[in-house]
Short mmCIF file of C-alpha atoms in Angstrom, two decimals:
data_model
loop_
_atom_site.label_atom_id
_atom_site.label_comp_id
_atom_site.label_asym_id
_atom_site.label_seq_id
_atom_site.Cartn_x
_atom_site.Cartn_y
_atom_site.Cartn_z
CA MET I 1 0.87 -0.69 2.05
CA GLN I 2 -2.28 0.97 -0.16
CA GLY I 3 -5.68 3.09 0.68
CA VAL I 4 -6.17 2.90 4.32
CA ARG I 5 -9.46 1.27 5.34
CA VAL I 6 -10.23 1.78 9.16
CA PHE I 7 -12.82 -0.48 10.54
CA VAL I 8 -15.19 3.09 10.96
CA GLN I 9 -15.98 4.20 7.63
CA HIS I 10 -17.77 7.34 6.84
CA ASN I 11 -20.01 8.14 4.07
CA ARG I 12 -18.15 10.63 2.43
CA GLY I 13 -20.82 12.22 0.13
CA ALA I 14 -23.07 10.90 -3.15
CA CYS I 15 -21.61 11.99 -5.96
CA ILE I 16 -19.48 11.40 -9.18
CA ILE I 17 -16.96 13.50 -9.98
CA ASN I 18 -15.60 14.21 -13.36
CA THR I 19 -12.72 16.51 -14.25
CA CYS I 20 -15.15 17.64 -16.70
CA ARG I 21 -18.52 16.73 -15.57
CA MET I 22 -20.44 15.97 -12.26
CA PHE I 23 -23.27 13.63 -11.39
CA SER I 24 -25.49 14.13 -8.51
CA THR I 25 -28.16 11.67 -6.92
CA THR I 26 -30.59 14.18 -7.25
CA HIS I 27 -30.21 13.63 -10.97
CA HIS I 28 -32.34 11.35 -13.19
CA ARG I 29 -32.31 7.55 -11.92
CA ALA I 30 -30.96 6.70 -15.44
CA ALA I 31 -27.61 8.37 -14.29
CA ASP I 32 -27.56 5.92 -11.70
CA GLN I 33 -26.89 3.33 -13.86
CA ARG I 34 -24.08 3.45 -16.14
CA SER I 35 -21.54 1.18 -17.66
CA TYR I 36 -17.95 1.14 -18.28
CA LYS I 37 -15.37 -0.88 -20.09
CA LEU I 38 -13.26 -1.22 -16.42
CA VAL I 39 -14.26 -0.65 -13.16
CA VAL I 40 -11.11 -0.12 -10.49
CA VAL I 41 -12.37 -0.85 -7.00
CA GLY I 42 -10.18 1.29 -4.62
CA GLY I 43 -8.15 4.25 -4.98
CA GLY I 44 -5.19 3.09 -3.01
CA THR I 45 -2.03 2.49 -4.60
CA GLY I 46 -3.50 -0.27 -6.59
CA GLY I 47 -6.66 1.48 -7.97
CA CYS I 48 -4.45 4.55 -8.85
CA SER I 49 -1.71 3.09 -10.57
CA THR I 50 -4.17 0.64 -12.47
CA ALA I 51 -6.57 3.03 -13.72
CA ALA I 52 -3.71 5.25 -15.18
CA ARG I 53 -2.44 2.18 -16.85
CA PHE I 54 -5.75 1.46 -18.74
CA CYS I 55 -6.91 4.91 -18.80
CA HIS I 56 -3.67 5.16 -21.21
CA GLN I 57 -5.09 2.05 -23.30
CA LEU I 58 -9.07 3.01 -23.24
CA GLY I 59 -9.28 6.40 -23.43
CA LYS I 60 -11.28 8.88 -21.61
CA GLY I 61 -14.60 7.89 -19.99
CA LYS I 62 -13.95 3.99 -20.42
CA VAL I 63 -12.76 3.38 -16.71
CA ALA I 64 -14.46 4.35 -13.64
CA VAL I 65 -12.63 4.64 -9.98
CA ILE I 66 -14.80 3.82 -6.97
CA GLU I 67 -13.30 5.37 -3.77
CA PRO I 68 -15.20 7.50 -1.36
CA SER I 69 -12.25 8.62 0.64
CA GLU I 70 -10.88 12.40 -0.69
CA THR I 71 -7.38 12.24 0.39
CA HIS I 72 -4.74 9.83 -0.53
CA TYR I 73 -1.79 8.81 1.78
CA TYR I 74 1.71 7.32 0.99
CA GLN I 75 1.60 4.97 3.98
CA PRO I 76 5.05 3.37 3.74
CA LEU I 77 6.25 6.71 5.18
CA TRP I 78 4.28 6.42 8.17
CA THR I 79 7.36 4.66 9.83
CA LEU I 80 9.60 7.92 9.59
CA VAL I 81 6.79 10.25 10.42
CA GLY I 82 6.29 7.87 13.58
CA GLY I 83 9.76 8.07 14.13
CA GLY I 84 10.34 11.89 14.06
CA ILE I 85 12.36 12.07 10.65
CA LYS I 86 9.42 12.93 7.87
CA THR I 87 6.51 14.79 8.53
CA PHE I 88 2.60 13.69 7.79
CA LYS I 89 2.17 16.60 5.25
CA GLU I 90 4.37 14.47 3.03
CA THR I 91 2.37 11.79 2.90
CA VAL I 92 -0.74 13.49 1.94
CA ARG I 93 -2.13 13.88 -1.46
CA SER I 94 -6.04 15.25 -2.60
CA MET I 95 -7.52 12.33 -4.35
CA LYS I 96 -8.33 14.19 -7.32
CA ASP I 97 -4.63 14.71 -7.78
CA VAL I 98 -3.48 11.21 -7.85
CA LEU I 99 -6.44 9.92 -9.98
CA PRO I 100 -6.14 10.24 -13.83
CA LYS I 101 -8.07 12.71 -15.38
CA GLU I 102 -9.35 10.90 -18.08
CA CYS I 103 -11.43 8.53 -15.58
CA ASP I 104 -14.51 8.87 -13.68
CA TRP I 105 -14.24 9.49 -10.33
CA ILE I 106 -17.18 8.01 -8.31
CA LYS I 107 -16.73 9.40 -4.87
CA ALA I 108 -18.49 6.54 -3.09
CA LYS I 109 -17.71 3.09 -1.70
CA VAL I 110 -18.94 -0.44 -3.14
CA THR I 111 -21.12 -1.91 -0.73
CA ASN I 112 -22.16 -5.07 -2.60
CA PHE I 113 -20.71 -7.06 -5.33
CA ASP I 114 -22.98 -9.02 -7.83
CA PRO I 115 -20.09 -10.79 -10.22
CA ASP I 116 -23.02 -12.77 -11.90
CA ASN I 117 -24.59 -9.96 -13.53
CA ASN I 118 -21.26 -7.97 -13.61
CA THR I 119 -22.71 -5.22 -11.41
CA VAL I 120 -21.56 -3.44 -8.10
CA VAL I 121 -23.94 -1.22 -5.91
CA THR I 122 -22.30 1.91 -4.54
CA SER I 123 -22.91 2.96 -0.73
CA ASP I 124 -25.08 6.12 -2.43
CA GLY I 125 -27.51 3.49 -4.34
CA GLN I 126 -25.95 3.78 -7.68
CA LYS I 127 -25.58 0.63 -9.68
CA ILE I 128 -22.28 0.66 -11.80
CA LYS I 129 -22.06 -2.17 -14.51
CA TYR I 130 -18.69 -3.26 -16.08
CA ASP I 131 -17.09 -5.74 -18.34
CA PHE I 132 -14.17 -6.10 -16.47
CA MET I 133 -13.15 -4.98 -12.96
CA VAL I 134 -10.34 -4.51 -10.94
CA VAL I 135 -10.54 -5.42 -7.08
CA SER I 136 -7.94 -3.14 -5.06
CA MET I 137 -9.41 -1.95 -1.74
CA GLY I 138 -6.59 -2.58 0.41
CA MET I 139 -6.69 -3.74 4.15
CA GLN I 140 -9.12 -3.08 6.94
CA LEU I 141 -7.89 -2.17 10.39
CA ASN I 142 -9.78 -3.73 13.05
CA PHE I 143 -9.10 -1.75 16.09
CA ASP I 144 -12.21 -2.39 17.61
CA GLN I 145 -11.25 -6.45 17.89
CA ILE I 146 -9.18 -5.79 20.75
CA PRO I 147 -11.18 -4.45 23.80
CA GLY I 148 -9.78 -1.23 24.91
CA ALA I 149 -7.82 -0.20 22.00
CA LEU I 150 -9.89 2.35 20.43
CA GLU I 151 -9.93 4.18 23.93
CA ALA I 152 -6.32 3.88 24.94
CA LEU I 153 -5.62 5.22 21.24
CA LYS I 154 -8.22 8.44 21.85
CA ASN I 155 -7.44 8.90 25.24
CA ASP I 156 -3.68 7.60 26.26
CA PRO I 157 -0.91 9.69 24.74
CA GLN I 158 1.24 6.77 25.16
CA VAL I 159 -0.65 4.56 23.21
CA VAL I 160 -0.01 4.87 19.77
CA SER I 161 -0.09 2.79 16.21
CA ASN I 162 1.70 4.04 12.58
CA TYR I 163 -1.27 2.42 10.79
CA ALA I 164 -3.46 4.79 10.81
CA PRO I 165 -3.69 8.64 9.59
CA TRP I 166 -5.32 9.83 13.01
CA THR I 167 -2.75 7.87 15.03
CA VAL I 168 0.52 7.91 13.52
CA GLU I 169 1.24 11.62 14.94
CA LYS I 170 1.34 10.49 17.89
CA THR I 171 4.22 8.16 18.02
CA PHE I 172 6.91 10.47 18.16
CA PRO I 173 5.66 12.38 21.16
CA ALA I 174 5.06 8.77 22.76
CA ILE I 175 8.74 8.31 22.13
CA ARG I 176 10.00 11.46 23.19
CA ASN I 177 8.13 11.27 26.67
CA THR I 178 9.57 7.33 27.67
CA ARG I 179 11.94 7.92 30.10
CA ASP I 180 11.65 4.22 31.77
CA GLY I 181 9.58 1.49 32.17
CA ASN I 182 8.39 -0.89 29.33
CA ALA I 183 8.18 0.20 25.62
CA ILE I 184 5.95 -2.43 24.03
CA PHE I 185 5.83 -2.78 20.13
CA THR I 186 3.08 -5.87 19.27
CA PHE I 187 2.24 -8.01 15.98
CA PRO I 188 -1.20 -9.36 15.63
CA ASN I 189 -2.22 -12.58 14.99
CA THR I 190 -3.51 -11.99 11.58
CA PRO I 191 -2.07 -10.77 8.22
CA ILE I 192 -1.21 -7.56 8.20
CA LYS I 193 0.16 -4.97 5.25
CA CYS I 194 3.90 -4.22 5.46
CA ALA I 195 5.08 -6.86 7.64
CA GLY I 196 8.35 -5.19 8.61
CA ALA I 197 6.45 -1.85 10.15
CA PRO I 198 5.81 -2.68 13.81
CA GLN I 199 9.85 -3.76 14.43
CA LYS I 200 10.58 -1.01 11.98
CA ILE I 201 9.15 1.99 14.33
CA MET I 202 10.86 -0.04 17.27
CA TYR I 203 14.30 0.31 16.18
CA LEU I 204 14.06 4.09 15.87
CA ALA I 205 12.40 4.19 19.14
CA GLU I 206 15.36 2.02 20.84
CA GLU I 207 17.69 4.45 18.92
CA HIS I 208 15.88 7.41 20.42
CA PHE I 209 16.12 6.26 23.94
CA ARG I 210 19.80 5.48 23.29
CA LYS I 211 20.83 8.62 22.19
CA ASN I 212 18.82 10.85 24.84
CA GLY I 213 20.40 8.59 27.62
CA VAL I 214 17.38 6.60 28.96
CA ARG I 215 18.00 3.46 27.62
CA ASP I 216 19.20 1.89 30.90
CA LYS I 217 15.71 2.76 32.04
CA VAL I 218 13.61 1.46 29.40
CA THR I 219 13.02 -2.06 28.61
CA VAL I 220 12.19 -2.53 24.70
CA LEU I 221 9.67 -5.49 24.22
CA TYR I 222 8.86 -6.95 20.57
CA ASN I 223 5.40 -9.30 21.48
CA THR I 224 4.89 -10.70 18.54
CA ALA I 225 1.88 -13.77 17.88
CA LEU I 226 4.34 -14.90 15.07
CA GLY I 227 7.32 -17.69 15.89
CA VAL I 228 10.09 -15.85 13.65
CA ILE I 229 11.16 -12.67 14.05
CA PHE I 230 10.68 -12.48 10.12
CA GLY I 231 9.21 -14.92 7.66
CA VAL I 232 12.51 -14.55 5.29
CA LYS I 233 15.39 -17.02 6.62
CA LYS I 234 18.65 -14.45 5.52
CA TYR I 235 16.89 -11.41 7.02
CA ALA I 236 15.52 -13.25 9.93
CA GLU I 237 19.19 -14.07 10.92
CA ARG I 238 20.41 -10.70 10.49
CA LEU I 239 17.68 -8.99 12.33
CA MET I 240 18.26 -11.56 15.29
CA LYS I 241 21.66 -9.91 15.35
CA VAL I 242 20.30 -6.19 15.64
CA VAL I 243 18.15 -7.25 18.16
CA GLU I 244 20.85 -9.23 20.15
CA LYS I 245 23.57 -6.27 19.74
CA ARG I 246 20.89 -3.98 20.80
CA HIS I 247 19.08 -5.94 23.63
CA ILE I 248 15.73 -5.81 22.64
CA LYS I 249 13.58 -8.59 24.31
CA VAL I 250 11.64 -10.68 21.93
CA ASN I 251 8.53 -12.59 23.02
CA TYR I 252 7.05 -14.96 20.64
CA ARG I 253 3.67 -16.28 19.62
CA ARG I 254 2.34 -13.46 22.04
CA ASN I 255 -1.31 -11.65 21.09
CA LEU I 256 -2.44 -8.44 22.46
CA ILE I 257 -6.02 -9.15 23.41
CA GLU I 258 -6.94 -6.03 25.59
CA VAL I 259 -5.45 -2.81 26.68
CA LYS I 260 -6.51 -1.72 29.60
CA SER I 261 -5.24 1.92 29.71
CA ASN I 262 -6.44 3.12 33.21
CA LYS I 263 -4.08 0.83 34.59
CA LYS I 264 -0.97 0.87 32.14
CA GLU I 265 -1.41 -2.81 31.18
CA ALA I 266 -1.51 -4.62 28.19
CA VAL I 267 -3.00 -8.31 28.17
CA PHE I 268 -1.65 -11.10 25.90
CA GLU I 269 -2.35 -14.12 25.31
CA ASN I 270 0.35 -17.22 24.52
CA LEU I 271 -0.76 -18.72 21.66
CA ASP I 272 1.22 -22.09 22.42
CA THR I 273 -0.53 -22.38 26.07
CA GLY I 274 -3.49 -20.03 25.84
CA GLU I 275 -2.40 -18.29 29.16
CA LYS I 276 -2.74 -14.85 29.69
CA GLU I 277 0.22 -12.28 30.40
CA THR I 278 -0.15 -8.55 31.80
CA PHE I 279 2.52 -6.52 31.24
CA THR I 280 2.63 -2.82 32.14
CA TYR I 281 3.94 -0.31 29.72
CA SER I 282 5.07 3.11 29.73
CA MET I 283 4.41 3.17 26.00
CA LEU I 284 2.56 1.06 23.47
CA HIS I 285 2.90 0.93 20.22
CA LEU I 286 0.28 -1.40 18.98
CA THR I 287 -0.60 -3.13 15.34
CA PRO I 288 -4.23 -3.72 14.93
CA PRO I 289 -5.66 -6.90 13.45
CA MET I 290 -6.39 -6.57 9.91
CA SER I 291 -8.37 -8.14 7.09
CA ALA I 292 -9.91 -7.62 3.64
CA PRO I 293 -12.82 -5.10 3.81
CA ASP I 294 -16.28 -6.47 5.24
CA GLU I 295 -17.77 -5.26 2.10
CA LEU I 296 -15.42 -7.69 0.10
CA ARG I 297 -15.49 -10.47 2.76
CA GLN I 298 -19.15 -10.92 2.40
CA CYS I 299 -19.03 -11.87 -1.11
CA LYS I 300 -18.79 -15.13 -1.01
CA LYS I 301 -18.48 -15.78 -4.17
CA LEU I 302 -15.46 -13.87 -4.66
CA VAL I 303 -13.49 -14.63 -1.32
CA ASN I 304 -11.67 -17.47 -0.13
CA GLU I 305 -12.50 -18.84 3.44
CA ALA I 306 -10.15 -16.02 4.79
CA GLY I 307 -11.92 -13.41 2.97
CA TYR I 308 -9.68 -12.16 0.56
CA LEU I 309 -10.56 -12.23 -3.12
CA GLU I 310 -9.13 -15.76 -4.75
CA VAL I 311 -6.76 -15.34 -7.48
CA ASN I 312 -4.82 -17.33 -9.65
CA ASN I 313 -1.24 -16.85 -7.97
CA ASP I 314 0.45 -16.61 -11.36
CA THR I 315 -1.88 -14.52 -13.15
CA LEU I 316 -4.03 -12.39 -10.61
CA GLN I 317 -7.14 -13.48 -12.17
CA SER I 318 -10.16 -14.37 -10.14
CA THR I 319 -10.50 -18.17 -9.98
CA ARG I 320 -14.38 -17.99 -10.45
CA TYR I 321 -14.99 -15.03 -12.53
CA PRO I 322 -12.53 -14.55 -15.68
CA ASN I 323 -13.41 -10.69 -16.13
CA ILE I 324 -12.12 -9.82 -12.54
CA PHE I 325 -8.56 -9.41 -11.34
CA SER I 326 -7.35 -8.19 -7.87
CA ILE I 327 -4.01 -6.26 -6.80
CA GLY I 328 -2.30 -5.73 -3.63
CA ASP I 329 -3.46 -6.25 0.01
CA CYS I 330 -7.30 -7.41 -0.44
CA ASN I 331 -6.43 -10.73 -2.67
CA SER I 332 -5.31 -14.10 -2.03
CA ALA I 333 -1.62 -14.08 -3.51
CA PRO I 334 0.78 -15.59 -0.79
CA THR I 335 2.74 -12.98 -0.50
CA SER I 336 3.75 -10.17 1.87
CA LYS I 337 1.72 -7.10 1.42
CA THR I 338 3.30 -4.04 0.46
CA ALA I 339 3.35 -1.29 -1.94
CA ALA I 340 6.44 -3.00 -3.53
CA ALA I 341 4.13 -6.17 -4.08
CA VAL I 342 1.49 -3.72 -5.50
CA ALA I 343 4.00 -2.39 -8.32
CA SER I 344 4.95 -5.57 -9.41
CA GLN I 345 1.22 -7.31 -9.31
CA GLY I 346 0.03 -4.00 -11.31
CA GLY I 347 2.28 -5.05 -13.85
CA VAL I 348 1.46 -8.42 -14.40
CA VAL I 349 -2.62 -7.35 -14.46
CA MET I 350 -2.06 -4.80 -17.05
CA LYS I 351 -0.30 -7.24 -19.06
CA ASN I 352 -3.05 -9.98 -18.50
CA LEU I 353 -6.03 -7.99 -18.15
CA GLY I 354 -4.88 -6.12 -21.42
CA ALA I 355 -4.50 -9.56 -23.61
CA LEU I 356 -7.73 -10.73 -22.27
CA MET I 357 -9.78 -7.63 -23.34
CA ASN I 358 -8.12 -8.20 -26.83
CA GLY I 359 -8.88 -11.94 -26.87
CA LYS I 360 -5.09 -13.05 -26.67
CA PRO I 361 -3.59 -15.17 -24.04
CA MET I 362 -2.30 -14.35 -20.38
CA LEU I 363 1.07 -15.00 -20.57
CA LYS I 364 2.71 -12.86 -17.83
CA LYS I 365 3.45 -14.37 -14.46
CA TYR I 366 3.70 -13.10 -11.14
CA ASP I 367 6.60 -14.40 -8.99
CA GLY I 368 5.32 -13.21 -5.46
CA TYR I 369 7.71 -10.84 -5.32
CA THR I 370 7.70 -8.03 -2.51
CA SER I 371 9.86 -6.17 -0.67
CA CYS I 372 10.30 -4.81 2.62
CA PRO I 373 12.88 -1.74 3.58
CA LEU I 374 13.76 -2.84 7.46
CA ILE I 375 14.97 0.47 8.66
CA THR I 376 17.11 -0.30 11.50
CA SER I 377 18.02 3.40 12.12
CA ARG I 378 18.37 6.82 11.32
CA GLY I 379 20.35 6.28 8.22
CA ARG I 380 20.74 2.14 8.33
CA CYS I 381 18.35 -0.16 6.52
CA ILE I 382 18.02 -3.70 5.28
CA LEU I 383 16.09 -4.04 1.72
CA ALA I 384 14.66 -7.28 2.13
CA GLU I 385 13.22 -8.48 -1.46
CA PHE I 386 12.04 -11.86 -2.12
CA ASP I 387 9.55 -14.15 -3.51
CA TYR I 388 6.23 -16.40 -3.34
CA ASN I 389 8.91 -19.39 -1.81
CA GLY I 390 10.94 -16.73 0.48
CA ASN I 391 13.88 -16.68 -1.74
CA PRO I 392 15.93 -13.74 -1.79
CA LEU I 393 14.96 -11.72 -4.89
CA GLU I 394 17.46 -8.88 -4.72
CA THR I 395 17.52 -5.95 -7.13
CA PHE I 396 21.11 -4.83 -6.30
CA PRO I 397 24.42 -6.98 -6.88
CA ILE I 398 25.17 -6.16 -2.95
CA ASP I 399 24.44 -8.24 0.17
CA GLN I 400 21.00 -6.52 0.88
CA GLY I 401 21.16 -8.14 3.92
CA LYS I 402 23.63 -5.56 5.39
CA GLU I 403 22.35 -2.35 7.15
CA ARG I 404 23.27 0.49 4.61
CA TRP I 405 22.95 3.91 4.42
CA SER I 406 22.35 3.77 0.74
CA MET I 407 19.13 1.42 1.12
CA TYR I 408 17.97 3.98 3.80
CA HIS I 409 18.37 6.46 1.33
CA LEU I 410 16.39 4.72 -1.29
CA LYS I 411 13.46 4.10 1.04
CA ALA I 412 13.45 7.90 2.64
CA ASP I 413 14.24 9.87 -0.27
CA VAL I 414 14.05 7.78 -3.80
CA LEU I 415 10.94 5.69 -2.96
CA PRO I 416 8.56 8.36 -2.34
CA PHE I 417 9.72 10.66 -5.42
CA MET I 418 9.09 7.26 -7.72
CA TYR I 419 5.57 6.78 -6.04
CA TRP I 420 4.45 10.27 -6.56
CA ASN I 421 5.99 10.50 -10.14
CA ALA I 422 5.90 6.91 -11.57
CA MET I 423 3.91 4.35 -9.54
CA LEU I 424 0.71 6.16 -9.12
CA THR I 425 1.02 7.33 -12.99
CA GLY I 426 1.41 3.35 -14.26
CA HIS I 427 4.77 4.13 -15.00
CA TRP I 428 6.51 1.80 -12.55
CA ASN I 429 5.92 -2.09 -12.49
CA GLY I 430 8.50 -2.97 -9.79
CA PRO I 431 12.23 -3.46 -10.36
CA GLY I 432 12.36 -6.66 -12.24
CA PHE I 433 13.62 -5.49 -15.68
CA PHE I 434 16.62 -3.32 -13.92
CA ARG I 435 17.21 -6.20 -11.49
CA LYS I 436 17.82 -8.23 -14.80
CA ALA I 437 19.52 -5.55 -16.74
CA ILE I 438 22.25 -4.83 -13.73
CA ARG I 439 22.88 -8.31 -13.69
CA LEU I 440 23.08 -9.19 -17.40
CA GLY I 441 26.38 -10.44 -18.65
CA LEU I 442 27.76 -10.96 -14.75
CA SER I 443 29.14 -13.90 -14.17
CA ASP I 444 28.90 -15.86 -11.25
CA GLY I 445 31.00 -14.19 -8.51
CA SER I 446 31.98 -11.57 -10.64
CA ILE I 447 31.06 -9.14 -8.14
CA LYS I 448 32.29 -9.46 -4.52
CA LYS I 449 29.09 -9.28 -2.46
CA SER I 450 30.26 -6.56 0.60
#
């Protein structure tokens, strides 16, 4: 997952910050129109890593990052925060500490794209020109599209979500306070970041209920707008065995459309019949509808019909403007939106944009690689890795569809370290190289999958 974009955004200031200099909007207006070799829109996972890669290549003052937030979050760990395993503090760093020192940080948000003139306009009125641009804005959380959801999240301690920094710390107390009734976990009728997250917290909650002697009184429900539990057949089959063994009820094609917290009710639409169904809840973990940020969606010259920046699936270059690329959740690449996808996409963009800058052909192709560590309990995880076509693209020469402690340790301890120390600094482009190295020289069947 990348930098969070909640549907309500606040103006966090009107200044440009650099480790060496500061520009204020009270400065001469000429300071409000500057030009960069590369402008990176967004300071999330994709933005930080891209800035780091190209600052190394282009040098100081050639790269600008436009990002309003002063805080950077490692969101993939929020499942474990919600499960009471990790602390929220472990997922937080100051933006100034994760951005490369050689870049200019423009602490505002982009409100308008003008790709015909190689210009963006920021929330404080600055016009920033670029030779090349990488858009990595993440996804927008649209809690407001579910009537009653925001009110419930603010006022009902048993309505929670792991998807926002202001709600994730509510989750574990709600799990602890659930003693009976329905514990409902939802998946919306839109693309989302980290598609496995809605069920990962469900498995951790179910385990907690079981270990604390209340499982026989709590009905665990997974109400998903999808028609399958997971989009890749191999892992879906393994997950179905998990839910069957643990007596979790899966209701397909059910989309949350309203929360009535005063009655402890959640209203769902059956997407096949159009009928409404009302469930009472003792706990409700909701995953909000998501979209590309409004500021991007309104630029029809850049986006497809769904509002995502339209890119070539192989090169991640804009299909309409050759000097624009996009990484991560806000682009149209048809793969699962995860931090793992961002890492691989970042490596592709580094190669292709670098080639374009130097007048060389773009040869690097993105295969759609993405990964979802599906935590099924404390100490067990299925490591799903796959490509554009939903084919497993596993790194280790073992069956990653099996619940394993080693994969849990990778998710909980190894990947966070790699994120802060390798990925954000532009030194991690995904496991493709290691996958090939591990399998190099191994003949078919030489390793027994267990």
